[in-house]
Short mmCIF file of C-alpha atoms in Angstrom, two decimals:
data_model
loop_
_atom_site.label_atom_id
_atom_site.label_comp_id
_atom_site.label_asym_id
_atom_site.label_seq_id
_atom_site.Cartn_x
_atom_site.Cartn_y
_atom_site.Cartn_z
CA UNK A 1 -82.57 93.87 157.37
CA UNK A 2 -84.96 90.85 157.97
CA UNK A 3 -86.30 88.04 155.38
CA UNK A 4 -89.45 90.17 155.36
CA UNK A 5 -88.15 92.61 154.76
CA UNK A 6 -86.48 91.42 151.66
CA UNK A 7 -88.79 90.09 150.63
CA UNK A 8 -91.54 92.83 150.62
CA UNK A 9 -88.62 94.77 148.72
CA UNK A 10 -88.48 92.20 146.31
CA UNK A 11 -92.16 92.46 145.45
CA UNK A 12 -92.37 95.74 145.57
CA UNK A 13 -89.20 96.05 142.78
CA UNK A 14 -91.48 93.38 140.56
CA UNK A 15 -94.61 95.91 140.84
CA UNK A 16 -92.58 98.92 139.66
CA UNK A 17 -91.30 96.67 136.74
CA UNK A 18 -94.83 95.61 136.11
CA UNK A 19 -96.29 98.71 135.91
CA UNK A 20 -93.15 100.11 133.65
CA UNK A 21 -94.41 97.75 131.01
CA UNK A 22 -98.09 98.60 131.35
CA UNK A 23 -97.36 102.43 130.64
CA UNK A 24 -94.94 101.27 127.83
CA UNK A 25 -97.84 99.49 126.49
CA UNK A 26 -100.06 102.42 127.05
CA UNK A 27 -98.01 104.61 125.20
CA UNK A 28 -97.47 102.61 122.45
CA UNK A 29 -101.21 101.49 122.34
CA UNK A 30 -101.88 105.55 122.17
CA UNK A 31 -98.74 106.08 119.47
CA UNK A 32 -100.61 103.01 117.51
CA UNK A 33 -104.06 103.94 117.59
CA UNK A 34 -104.20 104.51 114.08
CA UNK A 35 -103.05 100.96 112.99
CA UNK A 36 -105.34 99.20 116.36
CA UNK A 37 -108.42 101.44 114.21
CA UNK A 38 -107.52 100.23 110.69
CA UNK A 39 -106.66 96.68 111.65
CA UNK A 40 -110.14 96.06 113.04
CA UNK A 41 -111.23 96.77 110.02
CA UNK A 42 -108.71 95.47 107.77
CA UNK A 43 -110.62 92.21 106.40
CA UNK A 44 -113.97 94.03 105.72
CA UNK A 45 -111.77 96.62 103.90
CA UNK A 46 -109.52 94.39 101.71
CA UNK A 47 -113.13 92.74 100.57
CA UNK A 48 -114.67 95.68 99.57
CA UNK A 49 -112.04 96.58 97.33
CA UNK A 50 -111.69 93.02 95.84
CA UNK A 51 -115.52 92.98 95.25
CA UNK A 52 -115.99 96.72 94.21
CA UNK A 53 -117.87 97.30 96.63
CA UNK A 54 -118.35 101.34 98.46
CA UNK A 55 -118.80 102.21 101.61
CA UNK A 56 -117.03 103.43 105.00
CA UNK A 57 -114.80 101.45 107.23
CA UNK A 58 -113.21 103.61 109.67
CA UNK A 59 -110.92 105.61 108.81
CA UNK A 60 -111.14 104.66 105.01
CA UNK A 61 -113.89 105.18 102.22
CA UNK A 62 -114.21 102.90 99.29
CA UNK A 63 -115.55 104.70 96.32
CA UNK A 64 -116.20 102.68 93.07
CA UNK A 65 -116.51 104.32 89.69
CA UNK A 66 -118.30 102.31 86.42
CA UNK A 67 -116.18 102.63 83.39
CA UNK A 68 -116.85 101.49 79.76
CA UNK A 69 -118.14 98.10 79.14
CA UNK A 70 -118.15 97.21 83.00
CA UNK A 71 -114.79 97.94 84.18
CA UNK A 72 -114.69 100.11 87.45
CA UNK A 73 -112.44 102.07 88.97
CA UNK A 74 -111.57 101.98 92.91
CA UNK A 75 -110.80 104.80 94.79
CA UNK A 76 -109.78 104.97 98.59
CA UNK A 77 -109.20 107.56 100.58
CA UNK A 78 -107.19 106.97 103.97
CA UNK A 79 -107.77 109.53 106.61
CA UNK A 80 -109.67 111.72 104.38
CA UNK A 81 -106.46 111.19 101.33
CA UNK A 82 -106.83 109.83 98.36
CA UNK A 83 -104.76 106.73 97.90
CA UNK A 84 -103.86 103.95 95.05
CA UNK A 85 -105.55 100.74 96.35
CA UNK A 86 -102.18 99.55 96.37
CA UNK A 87 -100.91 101.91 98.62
CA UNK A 88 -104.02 101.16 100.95
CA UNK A 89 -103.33 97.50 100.86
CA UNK A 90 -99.68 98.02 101.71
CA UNK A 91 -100.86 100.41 104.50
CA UNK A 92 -103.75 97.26 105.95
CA UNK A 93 -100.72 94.91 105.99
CA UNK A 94 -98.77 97.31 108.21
CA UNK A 95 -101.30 98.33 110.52
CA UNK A 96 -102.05 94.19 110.96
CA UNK A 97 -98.40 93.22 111.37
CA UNK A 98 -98.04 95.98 113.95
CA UNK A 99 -101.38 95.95 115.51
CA UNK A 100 -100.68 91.49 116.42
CA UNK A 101 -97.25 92.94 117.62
CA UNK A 102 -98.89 95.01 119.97
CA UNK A 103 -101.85 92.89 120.89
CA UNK A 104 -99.24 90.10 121.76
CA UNK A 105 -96.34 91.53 123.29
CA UNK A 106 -98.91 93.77 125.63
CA UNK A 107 -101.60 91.19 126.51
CA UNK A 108 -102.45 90.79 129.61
CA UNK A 109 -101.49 87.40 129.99
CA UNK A 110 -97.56 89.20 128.50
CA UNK A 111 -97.53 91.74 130.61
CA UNK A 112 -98.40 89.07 133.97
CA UNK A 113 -95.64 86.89 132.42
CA UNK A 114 -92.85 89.79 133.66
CA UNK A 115 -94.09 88.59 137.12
CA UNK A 116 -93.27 84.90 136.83
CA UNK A 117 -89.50 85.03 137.59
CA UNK A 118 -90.61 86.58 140.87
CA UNK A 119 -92.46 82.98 141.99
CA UNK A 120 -94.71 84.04 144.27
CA UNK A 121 -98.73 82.95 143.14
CA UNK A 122 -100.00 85.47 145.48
CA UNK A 123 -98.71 88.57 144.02
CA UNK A 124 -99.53 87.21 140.17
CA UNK A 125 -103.08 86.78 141.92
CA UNK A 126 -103.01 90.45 142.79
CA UNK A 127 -101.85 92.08 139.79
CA UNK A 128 -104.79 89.47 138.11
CA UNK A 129 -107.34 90.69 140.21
CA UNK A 130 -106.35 94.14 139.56
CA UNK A 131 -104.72 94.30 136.30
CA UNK A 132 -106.77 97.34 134.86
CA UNK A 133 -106.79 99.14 138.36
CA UNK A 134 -102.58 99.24 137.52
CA UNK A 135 -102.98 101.23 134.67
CA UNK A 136 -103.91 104.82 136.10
CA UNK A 137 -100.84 104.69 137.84
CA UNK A 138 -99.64 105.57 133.84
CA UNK A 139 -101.44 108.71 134.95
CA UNK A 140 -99.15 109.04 138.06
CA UNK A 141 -102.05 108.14 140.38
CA UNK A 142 -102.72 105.70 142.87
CA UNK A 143 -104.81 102.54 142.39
CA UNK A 144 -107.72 101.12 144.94
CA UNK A 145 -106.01 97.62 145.33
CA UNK A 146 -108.21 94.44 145.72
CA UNK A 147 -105.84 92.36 147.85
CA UNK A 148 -108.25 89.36 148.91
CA UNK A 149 -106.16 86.59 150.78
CA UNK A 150 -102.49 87.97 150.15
CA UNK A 151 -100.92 87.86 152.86
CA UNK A 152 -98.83 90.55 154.62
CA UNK A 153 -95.73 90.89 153.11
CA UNK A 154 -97.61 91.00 149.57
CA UNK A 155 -99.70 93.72 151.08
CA UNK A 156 -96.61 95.52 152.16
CA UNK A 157 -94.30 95.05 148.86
CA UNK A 158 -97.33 95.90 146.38
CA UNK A 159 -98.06 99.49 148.55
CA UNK A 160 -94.50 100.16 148.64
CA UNK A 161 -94.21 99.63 144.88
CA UNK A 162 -96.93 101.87 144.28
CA UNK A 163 -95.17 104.31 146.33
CA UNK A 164 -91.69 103.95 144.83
CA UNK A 165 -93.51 103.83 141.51
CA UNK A 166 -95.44 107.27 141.95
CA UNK A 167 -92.83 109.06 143.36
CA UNK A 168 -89.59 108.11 140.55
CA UNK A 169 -92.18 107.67 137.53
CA UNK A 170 -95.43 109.60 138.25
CA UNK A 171 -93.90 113.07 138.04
CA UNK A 172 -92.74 112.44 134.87
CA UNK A 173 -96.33 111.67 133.28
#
């Protein structure tokens, strides 16, 4: 076996761990979709309530009630369910906590990180160039690489990743 060949190996073992994390975050961006939808809206909900003020916000629906001698009375409803604003509130600190877990630990600039150890700018330049084009490999199908400049052996260890990739992971999408 030649240095080339080891090398073109080695990249294409840091492209199938790549794109492992990029369909972990796929899936858990799809499991999560909920908590992405009522973080966005979070801040605009939690001010509504605090002002008594109605209205829709995704997924939830402020509804304010005047009682005697100007009290009121908020209702929300989560998902079409009536909740305590309590239970709502505890529900917007969840989805936040878990939506910045998820927005972190599968950034792009995270997910590129996994590629560091590997040392070689070319093949962080790829996945860069590319990064979205990875993801439909999720799907078990084959990307339309950008490779620029790289030179061969990136060419090489990137195609045989996708390969490898496809056929041990793709058939089980």
């Amino acid at each position: 076996m030649s240095a080339q060949d080891v090398v073109v190996g080695l990249i294409a073992e840091a492209l199938v761990d790549f794109v492992k994390r990029v369909c972990e975050c796929e899936k858990l961006r799809e499991a999560h979709a909920r908590d992405l939808k009522l973080a966005e809206v979070a801040d605009e909900i939690t001010r509504a309530v605090a002002e008594g003020r109605e209205g829709e916000y995704g997924p939830v629906v402020v509804k304010v009630q005047r009682k005697f001698l100007g009290r009121r009375e908020v209702k929300a409803y989560l998902y079409g369910n009536e909740v305590d604003v309590n239970t709502l509130l505890a529900e917007l600190s969840k989805a936040r906590s878990r939506a910045a877990w998820l927005l972190n630990d599968c950034s792009e600039n995270a997910l590129i990180e996994t590629l560091y150890k590997y040392e070689d700018r070319y093949l962080i330049e790829v996945v860069q160039r590319n990064f979205d084009k990875f993801k439909v490999m999720c799907a078990g199908k084959a990307p339309e690489i950008e490779f620029g400049e790289a030179p061969a052996h990136i060419i090489e260890g990137v195609v045989r990743g996708i390969k490898n990739y496809l056929s041990a992971y793709g058939s089980s999408h």
